[in-house]
CSV table of C-alpha atoms in Angstrom, one decimal:
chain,number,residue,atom,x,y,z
A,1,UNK,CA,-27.0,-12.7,-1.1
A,2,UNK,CA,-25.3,-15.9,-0.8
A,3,UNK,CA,-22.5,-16.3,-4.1
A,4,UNK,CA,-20.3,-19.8,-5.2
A,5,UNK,CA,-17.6,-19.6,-7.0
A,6,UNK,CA,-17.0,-23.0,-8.5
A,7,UNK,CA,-15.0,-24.9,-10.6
A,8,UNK,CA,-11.2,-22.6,-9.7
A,9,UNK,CA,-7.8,-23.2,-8.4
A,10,UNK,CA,-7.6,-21.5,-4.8
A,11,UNK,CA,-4.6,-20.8,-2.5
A,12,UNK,CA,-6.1,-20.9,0.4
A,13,UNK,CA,-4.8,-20.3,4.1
A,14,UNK,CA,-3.2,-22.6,6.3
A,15,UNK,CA,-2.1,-21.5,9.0
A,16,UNK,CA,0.6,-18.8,8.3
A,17,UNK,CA,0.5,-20.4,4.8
A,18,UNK,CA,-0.8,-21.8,1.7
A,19,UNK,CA,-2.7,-24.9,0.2
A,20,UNK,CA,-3.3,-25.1,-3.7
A,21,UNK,CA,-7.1,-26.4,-3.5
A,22,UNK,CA,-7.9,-27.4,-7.6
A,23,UNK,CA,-11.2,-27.4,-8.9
A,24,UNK,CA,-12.8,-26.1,-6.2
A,25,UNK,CA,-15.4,-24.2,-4.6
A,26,UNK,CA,-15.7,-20.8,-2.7
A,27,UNK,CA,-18.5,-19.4,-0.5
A,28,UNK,CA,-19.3,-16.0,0.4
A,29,UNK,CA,-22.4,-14.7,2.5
A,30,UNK,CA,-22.8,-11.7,2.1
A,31,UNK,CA,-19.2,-9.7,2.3
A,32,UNK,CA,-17.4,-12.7,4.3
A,33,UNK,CA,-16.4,-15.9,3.0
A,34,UNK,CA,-18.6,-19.1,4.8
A,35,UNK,CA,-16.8,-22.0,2.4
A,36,UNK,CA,-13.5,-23.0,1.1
A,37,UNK,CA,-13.3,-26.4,-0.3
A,38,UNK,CA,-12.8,-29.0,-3.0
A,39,UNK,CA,-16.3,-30.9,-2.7
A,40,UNK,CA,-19.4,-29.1,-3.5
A,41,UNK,CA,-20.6,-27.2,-0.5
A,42,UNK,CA,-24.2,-29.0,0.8
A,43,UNK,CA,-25.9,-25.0,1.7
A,44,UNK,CA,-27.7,-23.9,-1.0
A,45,UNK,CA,-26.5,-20.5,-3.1
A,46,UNK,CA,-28.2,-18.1,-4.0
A,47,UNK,CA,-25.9,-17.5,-7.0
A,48,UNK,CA,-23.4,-19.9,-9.0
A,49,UNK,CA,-20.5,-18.3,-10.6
A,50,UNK,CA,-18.3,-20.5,-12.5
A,51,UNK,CA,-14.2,-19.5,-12.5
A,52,UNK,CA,-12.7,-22.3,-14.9
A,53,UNK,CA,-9.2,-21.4,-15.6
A,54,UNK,CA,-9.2,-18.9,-12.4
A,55,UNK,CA,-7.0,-19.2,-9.6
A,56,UNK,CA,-8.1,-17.0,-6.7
A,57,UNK,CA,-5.9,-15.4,-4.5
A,58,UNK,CA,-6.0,-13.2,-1.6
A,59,UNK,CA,-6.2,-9.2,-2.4
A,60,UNK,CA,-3.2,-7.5,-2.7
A,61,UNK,CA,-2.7,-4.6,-0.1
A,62,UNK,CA,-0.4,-2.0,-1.5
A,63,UNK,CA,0.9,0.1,1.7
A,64,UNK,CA,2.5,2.8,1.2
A,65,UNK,CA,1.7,5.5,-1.4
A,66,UNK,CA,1.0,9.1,-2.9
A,67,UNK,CA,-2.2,8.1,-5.2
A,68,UNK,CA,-2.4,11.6,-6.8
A,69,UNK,CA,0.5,11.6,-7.9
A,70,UNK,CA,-0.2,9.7,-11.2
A,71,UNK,CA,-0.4,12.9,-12.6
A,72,UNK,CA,2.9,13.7,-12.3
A,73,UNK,CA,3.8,10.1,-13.7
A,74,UNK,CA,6.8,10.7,-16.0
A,75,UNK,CA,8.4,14.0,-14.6
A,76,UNK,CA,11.4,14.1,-12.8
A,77,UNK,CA,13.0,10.7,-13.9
A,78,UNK,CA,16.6,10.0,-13.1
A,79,UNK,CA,17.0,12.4,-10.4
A,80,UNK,CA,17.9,11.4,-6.4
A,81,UNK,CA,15.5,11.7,-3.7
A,82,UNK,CA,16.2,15.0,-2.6
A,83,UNK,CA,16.5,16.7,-5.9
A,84,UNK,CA,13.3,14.8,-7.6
A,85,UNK,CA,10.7,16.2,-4.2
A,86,UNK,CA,12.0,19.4,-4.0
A,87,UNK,CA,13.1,20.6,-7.8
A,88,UNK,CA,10.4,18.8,-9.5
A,89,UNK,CA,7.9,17.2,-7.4
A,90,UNK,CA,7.1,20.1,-5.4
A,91,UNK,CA,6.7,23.1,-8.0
A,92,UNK,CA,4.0,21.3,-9.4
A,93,UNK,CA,2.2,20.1,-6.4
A,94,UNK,CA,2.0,23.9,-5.5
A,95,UNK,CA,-0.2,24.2,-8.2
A,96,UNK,CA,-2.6,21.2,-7.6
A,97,UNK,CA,-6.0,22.2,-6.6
A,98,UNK,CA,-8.4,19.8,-4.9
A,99,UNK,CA,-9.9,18.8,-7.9
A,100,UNK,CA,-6.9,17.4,-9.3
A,101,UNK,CA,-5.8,15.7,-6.0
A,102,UNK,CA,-9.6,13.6,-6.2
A,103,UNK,CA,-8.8,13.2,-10.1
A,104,UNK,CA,-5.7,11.8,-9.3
A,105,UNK,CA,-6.6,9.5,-6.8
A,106,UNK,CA,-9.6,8.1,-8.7
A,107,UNK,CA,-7.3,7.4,-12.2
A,108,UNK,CA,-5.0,5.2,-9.5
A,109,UNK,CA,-8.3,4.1,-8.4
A,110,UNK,CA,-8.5,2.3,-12.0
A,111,UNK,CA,-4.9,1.0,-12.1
A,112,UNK,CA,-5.0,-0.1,-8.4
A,113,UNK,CA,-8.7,-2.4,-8.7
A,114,UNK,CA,-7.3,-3.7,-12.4
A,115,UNK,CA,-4.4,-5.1,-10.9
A,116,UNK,CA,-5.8,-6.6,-7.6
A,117,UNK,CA,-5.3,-4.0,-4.9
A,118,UNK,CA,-8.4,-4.6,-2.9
A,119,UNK,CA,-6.7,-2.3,0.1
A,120,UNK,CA,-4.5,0.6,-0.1
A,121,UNK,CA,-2.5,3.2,2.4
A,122,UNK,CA,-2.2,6.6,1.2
A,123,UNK,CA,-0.7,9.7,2.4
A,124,UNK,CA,-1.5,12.8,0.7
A,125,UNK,CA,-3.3,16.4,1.0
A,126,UNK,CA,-6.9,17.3,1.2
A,127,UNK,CA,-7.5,13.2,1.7
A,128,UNK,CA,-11.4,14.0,2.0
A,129,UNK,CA,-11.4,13.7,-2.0
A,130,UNK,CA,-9.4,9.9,-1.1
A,131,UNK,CA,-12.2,9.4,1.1
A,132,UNK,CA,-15.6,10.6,-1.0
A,133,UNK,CA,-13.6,8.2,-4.4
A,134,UNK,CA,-13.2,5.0,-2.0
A,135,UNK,CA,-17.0,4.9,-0.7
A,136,UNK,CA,-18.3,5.3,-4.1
A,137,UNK,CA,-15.2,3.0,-5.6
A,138,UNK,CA,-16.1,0.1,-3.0
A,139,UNK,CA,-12.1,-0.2,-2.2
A,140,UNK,CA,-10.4,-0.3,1.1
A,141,UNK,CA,-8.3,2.5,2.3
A,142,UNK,CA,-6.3,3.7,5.0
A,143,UNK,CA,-6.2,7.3,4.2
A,144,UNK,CA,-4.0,10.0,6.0
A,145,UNK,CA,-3.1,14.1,5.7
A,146,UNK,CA,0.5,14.2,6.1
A,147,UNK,CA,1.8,16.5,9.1
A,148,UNK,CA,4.6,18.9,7.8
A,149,UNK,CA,6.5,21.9,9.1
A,150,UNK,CA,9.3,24.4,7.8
A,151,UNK,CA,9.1,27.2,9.9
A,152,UNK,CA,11.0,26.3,13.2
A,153,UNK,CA,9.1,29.3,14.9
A,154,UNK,CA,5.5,27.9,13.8
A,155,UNK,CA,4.0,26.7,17.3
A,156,UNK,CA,1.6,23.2,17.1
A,157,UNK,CA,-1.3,25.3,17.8
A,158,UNK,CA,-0.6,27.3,14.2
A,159,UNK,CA,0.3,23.6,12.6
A,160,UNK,CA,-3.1,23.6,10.0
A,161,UNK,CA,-1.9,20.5,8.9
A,162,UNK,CA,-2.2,18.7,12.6
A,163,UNK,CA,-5.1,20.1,13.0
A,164,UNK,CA,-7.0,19.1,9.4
A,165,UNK,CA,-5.2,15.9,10.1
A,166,UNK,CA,-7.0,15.0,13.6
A,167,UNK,CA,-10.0,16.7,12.0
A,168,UNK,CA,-9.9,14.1,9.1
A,169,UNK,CA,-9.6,11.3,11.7
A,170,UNK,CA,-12.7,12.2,14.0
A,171,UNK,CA,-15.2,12.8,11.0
A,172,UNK,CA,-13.9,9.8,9.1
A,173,UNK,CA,-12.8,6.8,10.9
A,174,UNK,CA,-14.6,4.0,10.3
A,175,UNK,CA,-16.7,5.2,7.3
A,176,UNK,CA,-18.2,2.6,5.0
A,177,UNK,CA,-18.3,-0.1,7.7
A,178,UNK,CA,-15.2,0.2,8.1
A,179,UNK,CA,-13.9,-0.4,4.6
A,180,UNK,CA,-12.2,3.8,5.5
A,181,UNK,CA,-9.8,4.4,8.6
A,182,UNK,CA,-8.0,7.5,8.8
A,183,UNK,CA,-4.1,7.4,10.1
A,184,UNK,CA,-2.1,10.2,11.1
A,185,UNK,CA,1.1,11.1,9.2
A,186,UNK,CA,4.5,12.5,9.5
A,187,UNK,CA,6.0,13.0,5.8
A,188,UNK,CA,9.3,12.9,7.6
A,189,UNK,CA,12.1,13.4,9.6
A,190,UNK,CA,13.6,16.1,7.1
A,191,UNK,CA,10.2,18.0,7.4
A,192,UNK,CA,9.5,18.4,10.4
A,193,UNK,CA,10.8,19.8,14.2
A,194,UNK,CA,10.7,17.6,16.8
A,195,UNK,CA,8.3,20.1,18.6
A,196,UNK,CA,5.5,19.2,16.2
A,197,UNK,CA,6.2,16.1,15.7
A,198,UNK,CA,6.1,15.6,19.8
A,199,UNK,CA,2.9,17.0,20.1
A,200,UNK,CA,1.0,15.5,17.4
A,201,UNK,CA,3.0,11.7,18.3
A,202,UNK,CA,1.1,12.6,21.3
A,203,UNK,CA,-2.4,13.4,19.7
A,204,UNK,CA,-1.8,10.3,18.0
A,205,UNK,CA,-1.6,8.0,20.9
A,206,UNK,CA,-4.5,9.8,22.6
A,207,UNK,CA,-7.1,9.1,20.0
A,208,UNK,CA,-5.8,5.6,19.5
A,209,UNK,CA,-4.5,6.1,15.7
A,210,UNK,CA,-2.4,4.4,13.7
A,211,UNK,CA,0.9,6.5,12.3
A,212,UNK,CA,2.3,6.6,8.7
A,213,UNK,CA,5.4,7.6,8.5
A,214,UNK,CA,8.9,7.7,5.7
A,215,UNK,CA,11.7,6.6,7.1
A,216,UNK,CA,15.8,6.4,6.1
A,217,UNK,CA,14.9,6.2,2.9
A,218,UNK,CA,18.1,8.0,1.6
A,219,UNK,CA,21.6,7.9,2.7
A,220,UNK,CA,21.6,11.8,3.0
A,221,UNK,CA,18.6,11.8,5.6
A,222,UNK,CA,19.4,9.2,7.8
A,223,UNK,CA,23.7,10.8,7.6
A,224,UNK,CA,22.0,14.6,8.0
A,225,UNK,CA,20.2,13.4,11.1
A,226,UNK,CA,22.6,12.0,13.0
A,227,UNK,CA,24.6,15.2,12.1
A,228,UNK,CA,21.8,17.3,13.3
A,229,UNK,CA,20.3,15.1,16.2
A,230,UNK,CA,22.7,12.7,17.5
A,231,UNK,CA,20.5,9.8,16.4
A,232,UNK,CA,19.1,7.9,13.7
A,233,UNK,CA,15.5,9.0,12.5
A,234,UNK,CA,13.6,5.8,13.8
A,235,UNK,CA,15.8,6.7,17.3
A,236,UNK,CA,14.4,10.4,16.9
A,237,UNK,CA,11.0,9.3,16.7
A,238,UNK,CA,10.8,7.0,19.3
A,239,UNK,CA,12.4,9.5,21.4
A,240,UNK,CA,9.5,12.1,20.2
A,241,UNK,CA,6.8,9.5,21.2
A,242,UNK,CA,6.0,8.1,17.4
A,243,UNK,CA,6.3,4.7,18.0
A,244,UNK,CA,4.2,4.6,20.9
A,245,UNK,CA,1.3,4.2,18.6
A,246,UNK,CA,1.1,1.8,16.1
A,247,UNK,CA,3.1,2.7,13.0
A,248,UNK,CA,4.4,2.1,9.9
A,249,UNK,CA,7.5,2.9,8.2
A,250,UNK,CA,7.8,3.3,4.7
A,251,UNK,CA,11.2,2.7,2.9
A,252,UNK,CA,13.5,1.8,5.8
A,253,UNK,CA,16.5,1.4,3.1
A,254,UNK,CA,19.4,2.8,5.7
A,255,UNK,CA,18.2,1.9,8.9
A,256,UNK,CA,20.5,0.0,11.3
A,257,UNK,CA,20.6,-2.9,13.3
A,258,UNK,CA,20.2,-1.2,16.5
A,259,UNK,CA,16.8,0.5,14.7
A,260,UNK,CA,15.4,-2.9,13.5
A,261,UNK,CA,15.7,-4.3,17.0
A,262,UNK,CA,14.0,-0.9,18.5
A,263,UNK,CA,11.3,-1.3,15.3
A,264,UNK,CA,10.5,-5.0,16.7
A,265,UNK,CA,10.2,-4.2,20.2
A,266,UNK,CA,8.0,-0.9,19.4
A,267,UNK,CA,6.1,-3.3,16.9
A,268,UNK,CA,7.1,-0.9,13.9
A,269,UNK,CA,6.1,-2.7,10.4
A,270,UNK,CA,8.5,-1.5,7.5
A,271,UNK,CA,7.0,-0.8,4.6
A,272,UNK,CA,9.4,-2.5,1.5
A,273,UNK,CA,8.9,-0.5,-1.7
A,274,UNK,CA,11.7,-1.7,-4.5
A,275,UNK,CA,11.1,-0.2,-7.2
A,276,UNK,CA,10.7,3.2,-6.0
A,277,UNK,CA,14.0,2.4,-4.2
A,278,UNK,CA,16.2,1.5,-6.8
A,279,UNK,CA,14.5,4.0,-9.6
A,280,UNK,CA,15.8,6.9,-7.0
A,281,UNK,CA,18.9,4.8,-6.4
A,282,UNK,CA,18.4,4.7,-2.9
A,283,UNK,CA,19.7,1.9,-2.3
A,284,UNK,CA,18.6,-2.0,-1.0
A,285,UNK,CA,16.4,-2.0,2.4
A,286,UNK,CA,17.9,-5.1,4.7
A,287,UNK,CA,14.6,-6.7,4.4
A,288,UNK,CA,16.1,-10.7,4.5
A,289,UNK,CA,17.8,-9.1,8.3
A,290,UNK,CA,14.0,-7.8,9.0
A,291,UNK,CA,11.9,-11.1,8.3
A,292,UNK,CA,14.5,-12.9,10.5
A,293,UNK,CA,14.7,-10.2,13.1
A,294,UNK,CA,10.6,-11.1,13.5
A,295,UNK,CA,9.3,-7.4,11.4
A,296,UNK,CA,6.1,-7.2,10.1
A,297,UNK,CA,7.3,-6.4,6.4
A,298,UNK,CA,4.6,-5.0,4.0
A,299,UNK,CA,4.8,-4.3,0.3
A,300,UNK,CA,4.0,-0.7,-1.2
A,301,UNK,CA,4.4,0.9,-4.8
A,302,UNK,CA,4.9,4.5,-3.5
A,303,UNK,CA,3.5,6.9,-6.1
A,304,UNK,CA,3.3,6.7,-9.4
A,305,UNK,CA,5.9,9.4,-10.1
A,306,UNK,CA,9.0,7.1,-8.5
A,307,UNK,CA,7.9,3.8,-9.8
A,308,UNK,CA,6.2,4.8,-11.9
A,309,UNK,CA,3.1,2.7,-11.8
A,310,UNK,CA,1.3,1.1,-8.9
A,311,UNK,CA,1.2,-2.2,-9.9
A,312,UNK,CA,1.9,-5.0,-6.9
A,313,UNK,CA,2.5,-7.9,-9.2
A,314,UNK,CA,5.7,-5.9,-10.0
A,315,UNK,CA,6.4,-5.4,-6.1
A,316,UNK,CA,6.1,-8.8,-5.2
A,317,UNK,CA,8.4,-10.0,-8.2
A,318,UNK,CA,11.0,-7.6,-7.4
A,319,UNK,CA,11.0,-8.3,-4.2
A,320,UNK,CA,11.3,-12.0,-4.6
A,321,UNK,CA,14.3,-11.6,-6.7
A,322,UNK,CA,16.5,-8.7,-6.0
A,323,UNK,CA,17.4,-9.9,-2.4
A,324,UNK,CA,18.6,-13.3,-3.9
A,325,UNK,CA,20.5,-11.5,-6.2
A,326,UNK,CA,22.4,-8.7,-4.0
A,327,UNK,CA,22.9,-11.9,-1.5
A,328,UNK,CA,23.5,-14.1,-3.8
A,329,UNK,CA,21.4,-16.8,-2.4
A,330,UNK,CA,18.6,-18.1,-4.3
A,331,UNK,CA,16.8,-19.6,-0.9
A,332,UNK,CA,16.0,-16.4,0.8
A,333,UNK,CA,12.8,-15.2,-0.1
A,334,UNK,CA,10.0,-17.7,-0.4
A,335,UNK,CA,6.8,-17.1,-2.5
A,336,UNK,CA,5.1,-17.4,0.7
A,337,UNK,CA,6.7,-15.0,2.1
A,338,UNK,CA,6.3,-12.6,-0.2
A,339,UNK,CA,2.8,-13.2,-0.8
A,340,UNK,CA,2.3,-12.7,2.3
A,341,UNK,CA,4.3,-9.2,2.8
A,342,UNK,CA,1.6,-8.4,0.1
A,343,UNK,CA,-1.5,-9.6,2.0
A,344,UNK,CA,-1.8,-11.1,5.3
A,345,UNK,CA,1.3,-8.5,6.8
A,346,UNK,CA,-0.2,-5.1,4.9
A,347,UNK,CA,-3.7,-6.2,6.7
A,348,UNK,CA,-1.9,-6.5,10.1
A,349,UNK,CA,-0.4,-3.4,9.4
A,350,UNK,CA,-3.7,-1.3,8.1
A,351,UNK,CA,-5.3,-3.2,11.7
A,352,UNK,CA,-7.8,-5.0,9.2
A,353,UNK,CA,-7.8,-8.3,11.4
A,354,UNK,CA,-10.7,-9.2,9.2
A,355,UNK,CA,-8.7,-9.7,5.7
A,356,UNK,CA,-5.6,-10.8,3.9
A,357,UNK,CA,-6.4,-14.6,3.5
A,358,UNK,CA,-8.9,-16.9,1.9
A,359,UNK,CA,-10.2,-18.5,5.0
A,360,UNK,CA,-14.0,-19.4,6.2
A,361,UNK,CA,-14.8,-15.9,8.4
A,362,UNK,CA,-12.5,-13.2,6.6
A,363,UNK,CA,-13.9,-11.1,4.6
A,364,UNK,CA,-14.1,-11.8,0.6
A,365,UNK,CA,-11.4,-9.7,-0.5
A,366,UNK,CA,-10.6,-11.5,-3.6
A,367,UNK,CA,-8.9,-11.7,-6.8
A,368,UNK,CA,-8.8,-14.2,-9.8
A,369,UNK,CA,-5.8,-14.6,-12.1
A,370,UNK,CA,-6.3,-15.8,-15.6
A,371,UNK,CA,-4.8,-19.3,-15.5
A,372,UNK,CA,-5.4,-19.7,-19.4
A,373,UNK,CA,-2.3,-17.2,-20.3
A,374,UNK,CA,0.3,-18.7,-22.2
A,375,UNK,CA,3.4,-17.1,-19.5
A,376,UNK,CA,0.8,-18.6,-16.6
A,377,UNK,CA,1.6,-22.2,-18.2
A,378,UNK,CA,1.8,-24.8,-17.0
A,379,UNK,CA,0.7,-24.0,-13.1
A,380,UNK,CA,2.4,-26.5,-10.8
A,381,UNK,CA,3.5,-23.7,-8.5
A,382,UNK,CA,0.6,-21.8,-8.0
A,383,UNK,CA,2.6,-20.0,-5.4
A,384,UNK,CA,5.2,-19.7,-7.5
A,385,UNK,CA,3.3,-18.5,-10.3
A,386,UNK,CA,2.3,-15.8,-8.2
A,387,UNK,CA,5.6,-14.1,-7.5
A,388,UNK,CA,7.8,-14.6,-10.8
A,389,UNK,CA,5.1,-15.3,-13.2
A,390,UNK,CA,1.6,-13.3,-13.0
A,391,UNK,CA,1.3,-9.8,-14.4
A,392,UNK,CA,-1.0,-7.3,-12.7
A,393,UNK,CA,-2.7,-7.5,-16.3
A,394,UNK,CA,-3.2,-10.9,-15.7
A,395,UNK,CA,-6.0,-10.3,-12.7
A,396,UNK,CA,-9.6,-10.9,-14.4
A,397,UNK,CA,-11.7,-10.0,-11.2
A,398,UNK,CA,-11.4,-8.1,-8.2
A,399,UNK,CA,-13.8,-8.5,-5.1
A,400,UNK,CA,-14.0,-6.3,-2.3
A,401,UNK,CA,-16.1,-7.5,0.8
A,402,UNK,CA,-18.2,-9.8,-1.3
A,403,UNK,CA,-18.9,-6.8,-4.3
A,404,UNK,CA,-16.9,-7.5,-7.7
A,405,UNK,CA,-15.7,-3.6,-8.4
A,406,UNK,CA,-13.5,-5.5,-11.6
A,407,UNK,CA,-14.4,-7.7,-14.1
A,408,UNK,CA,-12.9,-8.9,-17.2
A,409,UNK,CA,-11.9,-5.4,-18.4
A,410,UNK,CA,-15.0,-3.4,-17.5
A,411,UNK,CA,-14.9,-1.1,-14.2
A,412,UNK,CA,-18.3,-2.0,-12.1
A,413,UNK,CA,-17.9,0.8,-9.6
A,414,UNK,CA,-16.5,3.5,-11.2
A,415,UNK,CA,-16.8,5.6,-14.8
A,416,UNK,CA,-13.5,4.7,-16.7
A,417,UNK,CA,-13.6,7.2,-19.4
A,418,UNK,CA,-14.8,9.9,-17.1
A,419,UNK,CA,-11.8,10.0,-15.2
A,420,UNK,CA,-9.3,9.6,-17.8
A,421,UNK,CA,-11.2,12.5,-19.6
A,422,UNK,CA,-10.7,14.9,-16.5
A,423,UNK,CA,-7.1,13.4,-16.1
A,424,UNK,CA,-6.1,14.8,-19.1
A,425,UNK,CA,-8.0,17.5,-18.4
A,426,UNK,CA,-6.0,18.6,-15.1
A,427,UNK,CA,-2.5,17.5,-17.1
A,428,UNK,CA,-3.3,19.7,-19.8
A,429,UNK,CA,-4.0,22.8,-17.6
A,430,UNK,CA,-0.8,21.5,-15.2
A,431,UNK,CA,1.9,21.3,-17.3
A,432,UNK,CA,0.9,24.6,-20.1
């Protein structure tokens, strides 16, 4: 079916950036747009849709994440890194069954579409559930099972989590016309031994997959391995083989200059994640050094426990303003370039080639802001707007590969009450 979307404000691409087209129109064939322009389009529609008072926007690609952990929104607050995973995150992830990791996922499912992600990395266990919500949600997702050790004796043939994670990859890969792909994972430096982590680098590079990956997120694990290895953790992976697929890095608060230069040549995209970064108080990733270093910086909530909601209006404001601040130079980070941290970088990152701009030939991955709010008045910025203005609440419809899975309040894809029904559910019987 052939769909116009008339009568809206667009920021559209231009080469790496943006024009503000107003009043105008937007075609989409099927699940790619075929029109972008201010004049009405000559081809006939088979649909009209009019969007007066819309602006629409790329799709929001939120990058790094633990999506079942919205049920553990809440706990834990005010603690550091190490003491929020392993005192409080940890005890009640032992008890999470597979049920409540699919549960999980699905009630960030409805807080993710609402606010414009159209595409989302995850990393979490028994990622089949992540896979069976995204078909039926209609989202994008680059889902992985993380690869963990902590027994130093534990050989990579006894690793279960390798070997679900490669299994995960080869049944999964390209599900949904592509709308699934499957990364491989290393949680970290911290948990892991550089045996495993050698051996499944290795897997990695041999099936041609993409690797997801936490890195110097705290002062205390980059310090502790340097201590322990000699080396920085982005040095100890690359060492191990990591970087010789195509990876990204979430966090990257502490790493040095020598690893940034080592992350550009190995084509390493950091993963910026703010909030979750100053809520733990680890500290201010050198993400101004990284765009001018030439890094393919992406935007990420993490999980809703260290944020603690997934929102990626929220990302892109904080980082737009808490760089000028700490530098105390109001010219660093562009709208632009913050928009497109949030969009066209995370698609380059997710290798979605296909998405992350409104152009003629990407896919319709699209979202429309309510211009008629009073805090969206007056728009003479659209770009602007965008990063210091707009409120995830503010998005009004969200389109994935030409299929509106959000509109106006109302879930099209998925049962909203259902899942908030079992999420309380699984809360109830988690925390008794």
């Amino acid at each position: 079916m052939k769909l116009l979307l008339k009568n809206c404000d667009i920021l559209a691409a231009d080469g790496g950036g943006y024009r503000w087209l107003k009043n105008a129109y937007l075609g989409i064939d099927g699940s790619v747009i075929d029109y972008i322009g201010e004049s009405r389009p000559a081809a006939p529609y088979d649909r009209e849709k009019d969007m007066s008072g819309r602006l629409l926007a790329p799709g929001l690609i939120n990058c790094h994440g633990h999506t079942a952990m919205t049920l553990l929104r809440g706990v834990g607050s005010d603690l550091p890194l190490q003491g929020w995973l392993f005192e409080k995150m940890m005890p009640i992830e032992d008890k999470f069954t597979a049920r409540d990791i699919q549960v999980g996922n699905a009630l960030a499912l409805l807080e993710m579409i609402s606010t414009g992600t159209t595409s989302y990395s995850d990393m979490y266990f028994h990622a089949d559930t992540a896979v069976e919500n995204a078909v039926a949600a209609g989202i994008k997702a680059n889902l992985c099972r993380p690869n963990q050790c902590f027994n130093p004796e534990e050989t990579y043939a006894q690793n279960t989590r390798a070997q679900e994670s490669i299994q995960l990859f080869k049944a999964c890969n390209g599900m949904a016309d592509g709308r699934i792909l499957i990364d491989f994972a290393i949680h970290a430096e911290y948990t892991n031994f550089p045996h495993i982590v050698e051996a499944y680098s290795a897997d990695c590079k041999a099936l041609g997959g993409r690797m997801h990956i936490h890195l110097s997120e705290t002062k205390k694990e980059h310090d502790e391995c340097v201590a322990k290895y000699g080396k920085t953790p982005a040095r100890w992976f690359n060492d191990l083989g990591t970087f010789d697929s195509p990876t990204f890095a979430a966090h990257c608060v502490w790493v040095t200059e020598e690893d940034m230069v080592l992350m550009r040549e190995k084509g390493v995209s950091p993963v910026h994640n703010p909030t979750s970064n100053m809520k733990l108080g680890s500290g201010f990733a050198p993400i101004p050094r990284m765009l001018e270093l030439g890094l393919n910086v992406a935007l990420g909530t993490d999980g809703a426990a260290s944020n603690n909601n997934l929102n990626m209006m929220e990302e892109m404001h904080l980082a737009a303003v808490l760089h000028n601040g700490f530098t105390h130079d109001p010219t660093l980070m562009k709208p632009a370039q913050v928009l497109n941290m949030a969009t066209r970088n995370g698609a380059r990152l997710q290798g979605r080639g296909d998405t992350g701009s409104l152009e003629v030939g990407k896919k319709a991955d699209i979202i429309a802001i309510d211009l008629t709010r009073p805090h969206l008045f007056p728009n003479v910025d659209p770009l602007a707007l965008m990063t210091y203005s707009a409120q995830g609440s503010d998005v009004v419809m969200t389109m994935v590969d030409g299929r509106i899975l959000y509109e106006n309040g109302e879930f099209l894809t998925l049962d909203a009450d259902r899942i908030l029904h079992a999420a309380k559910t699984c809360v109830d019987r988690l925390y008794r």
